[in-house]
């Protein structure tokens, strides 16, 4: 449908990763050299449903991972893996069909190790960011959908 020239709508999101050293509780199929278990995610700030405007989230992992392109088609838009190294994860957000918006692509650096030196022994590592997805000149249909929530 027609784009509304004078409008810009933004929606808040939280994205990032948590990670823990694996102790005796290893997933049975985790390779021996894997030291950490981690989760990467995209979610609403209060964990509210974001699937009314987001259709799919694709996490592209380091090529050392088998099937390194991981496609998540429903919430929660998250992925848990094990590994030994930090790397940049490419996140691609696909919006619902009606939005007629381009795929939004950005990177998150997976963190496994404490980088906050005030908390060197923290058990769970967190690297989490707040951001706003801005839709400039949304089409009428998408605007209605964004406004109903
Ligand atoms: C590094 N540049 O050298 C980074 C690469 C790769 C991480 C990190 C395990 C993959 C797998 C894994 O953690 N790869 O075994 O499936 O630090």
Coordinates of C-alpha atoms and ligand atoms in Angstrom, one line a residue:
X1 CA 0.0 0.0 0.0
X2 CA 0.9 3.7 -0.2
X3 CA 3.8 5.0 1.9
X4 CA 3.0 7.7 4.4
X5 CA 5.6 10.4 3.7
X6 CA 5.5 12.4 6.9
X7 CA 5.7 9.5 9.4
X8 CA 8.4 7.6 11.1
X9 CA 7.6 4.9 13.7
X10 CA 10.0 3.2 16.0
X11 CA 9.9 0.0 18.0
X12 CA 12.3 -0.9 20.8
X13 CA 14.2 -4.1 20.9
X14 CA 16.8 -5.8 23.0
X15 CA 19.4 -8.0 21.4
X16 CA 22.7 -9.7 22.5
X17 CA 24.0 -12.8 24.1
X18 CA 24.4 -14.5 27.4
X19 CA 27.1 -17.2 28.0
X20 CA 28.3 -19.6 30.7
X21 CA 31.3 -21.8 31.1
X22 CA 30.2 -25.4 30.9
X23 CA 30.9 -27.5 33.9
X24 CA 29.8 -31.1 34.2
X25 CA 26.4 -30.2 32.6
X26 CA 27.4 -30.4 29.0
X27 CA 24.9 -31.1 26.2
X28 CA 25.5 -34.7 25.2
X29 CA 26.5 -33.7 21.6
X30 CA 28.8 -30.9 22.5
X31 CA 32.3 -31.4 21.0
X32 CA 35.1 -31.8 23.6
X33 CA 36.9 -28.6 22.8
X34 CA 33.7 -26.5 23.4
X35 CA 34.1 -24.6 26.7
X36 CA 31.0 -22.4 26.8
X37 CA 27.2 -22.5 26.3
X38 CA 25.7 -19.3 24.9
X39 CA 22.4 -17.9 23.7
X40 CA 21.9 -15.1 21.2
X41 CA 18.5 -13.4 21.0
X42 CA 16.3 -10.6 19.8
X43 CA 13.3 -9.8 21.9
X44 CA 11.0 -7.0 23.1
X45 CA 12.2 -5.0 26.1
X46 CA 9.6 -6.5 28.4
X47 CA 9.6 -9.8 26.5
X48 CA 6.5 -8.7 24.7
X49 CA 5.6 -10.4 21.4
X50 CA 7.5 -8.9 18.5
X51 CA 6.2 -11.4 15.9
X52 CA 3.3 -9.1 14.9
X53 CA 5.9 -7.1 12.8
X54 CA 8.9 -9.5 12.7
X55 CA 8.6 -12.6 10.6
X56 CA 12.0 -14.2 10.8
X57 CA 15.4 -13.7 12.4
X58 CA 18.5 -15.2 10.8
X59 CA 21.7 -15.7 12.8
X60 CA 24.8 -16.3 10.7
X61 CA 27.4 -18.0 12.8
X62 CA 31.2 -18.4 12.3
X63 CA 32.0 -20.8 9.5
X64 CA 33.4 -23.2 12.0
X65 CA 29.8 -24.2 12.8
X66 CA 28.0 -26.8 10.8
X67 CA 24.9 -25.2 9.1
X68 CA 26.2 -21.8 10.1
X69 CA 23.0 -20.0 8.9
X70 CA 20.4 -20.5 11.5
X71 CA 16.8 -19.4 10.6
X72 CA 14.3 -18.7 13.4
X73 CA 10.8 -18.4 12.1
X74 CA 8.8 -17.9 15.3
X75 CA 9.4 -16.4 18.8
X76 CA 11.4 -16.7 20.9
X77 CA 13.9 -15.4 18.2
X78 CA 16.9 -17.0 19.9
X79 CA 19.5 -19.6 19.4
X80 CA 21.5 -21.6 22.0
X81 CA 24.9 -23.2 21.0
X82 CA 28.1 -24.3 22.5
X83 CA 31.6 -23.2 21.4
X84 CA 35.0 -22.0 22.4
X85 CA 35.5 -18.7 20.6
X86 CA 34.1 -15.2 20.3
X87 CA 33.1 -13.9 16.8
X88 CA 30.8 -11.6 15.1
X89 CA 27.3 -12.9 14.5
X90 CA 25.4 -11.4 11.6
X91 CA 21.7 -10.8 12.5
X92 CA 19.2 -10.3 9.8
X93 CA 15.7 -9.2 10.7
X94 CA 12.9 -10.0 8.2
X95 CA 9.8 -8.0 8.7
X96 CA 6.3 -9.3 7.9
X97 CA 5.3 -9.4 4.2
X98 CA 2.8 -6.5 4.6
X99 CA 5.5 -4.2 5.8
X100 CA 7.4 -4.2 2.4
X101 CA 10.5 -3.3 4.4
X102 CA 14.1 -4.3 3.5
X103 CA 15.9 -6.9 5.6
X104 CA 17.7 -5.2 8.4
X105 CA 21.2 -6.6 8.8
X106 CA 23.7 -5.8 11.6
X107 CA 26.4 -7.5 13.7
X108 CA 26.7 -8.6 17.4
X109 CA 30.0 -9.6 18.8
X110 CA 29.5 -12.8 20.7
X111 CA 31.0 -12.4 24.2
X112 CA 32.0 -15.5 26.2
X113 CA 34.6 -13.9 28.6
X114 CA 34.2 -11.3 31.4
X115 CA 35.1 -7.9 30.0
X116 CA 33.7 -6.0 33.0
X117 CA 36.9 -6.0 35.1
X118 CA 34.8 -4.9 38.2
X119 CA 33.2 -8.3 38.0
X120 CA 35.9 -10.8 37.0
X121 CA 34.2 -13.8 38.5
X122 CA 30.7 -13.2 37.2
X123 CA 29.1 -16.5 36.4
X124 CA 26.9 -15.5 33.5
X125 CA 28.4 -13.2 30.9
X126 CA 26.0 -10.8 29.3
X127 CA 26.4 -8.5 26.3
X128 CA 23.1 -7.0 25.7
X129 CA 22.0 -3.9 23.9
X130 CA 18.8 -1.7 23.6
X131 CA 18.0 -0.3 20.2
X132 CA 15.1 1.1 18.3
X133 CA 14.0 -0.1 14.9
X134 CA 12.9 2.9 12.9
X135 CA 10.5 2.7 10.1
X136 CA 10.6 5.8 7.9
X137 CA 7.6 6.4 5.7
X138 CA 5.9 3.1 6.5
X139 CA 3.2 2.0 4.1
X140 CA -0.4 2.4 5.4
X141 CA -1.0 -1.2 6.0
X142 CA 2.2 -1.6 8.1
X143 CA 1.5 1.6 9.9
X144 CA -1.9 0.2 11.0
X145 CA -0.3 -3.0 12.2
X146 CA 2.3 -1.1 14.2
X147 CA -0.3 1.1 15.8
X148 CA -2.6 -1.8 16.9
X149 CA -0.1 -2.9 19.5
Ligands
LIG1 C1 38.8 -17.0 17.2 N1 38.2 -15.7 15.3 O1 39.8 -17.4 16.7 C2 37.6 -16.5 16.3 C3 36.9 -17.7 15.8 C4 35.3 -19.5 16.2 C5 34.4 -20.1 17.2 C6 36.0 -18.3 16.8 C7 33.2 -23.6 17.7 C8 32.7 -24.0 16.3 C9 32.5 -25.6 16.3 C10 33.5 -22.2 17.9 O2 33.4 -21.7 19.0 N2 34.0 -21.4 16.9 O3 33.4 -26.2 16.7 O4 31.5 -25.9 15.8 O5 38.6 -16.8 18.4

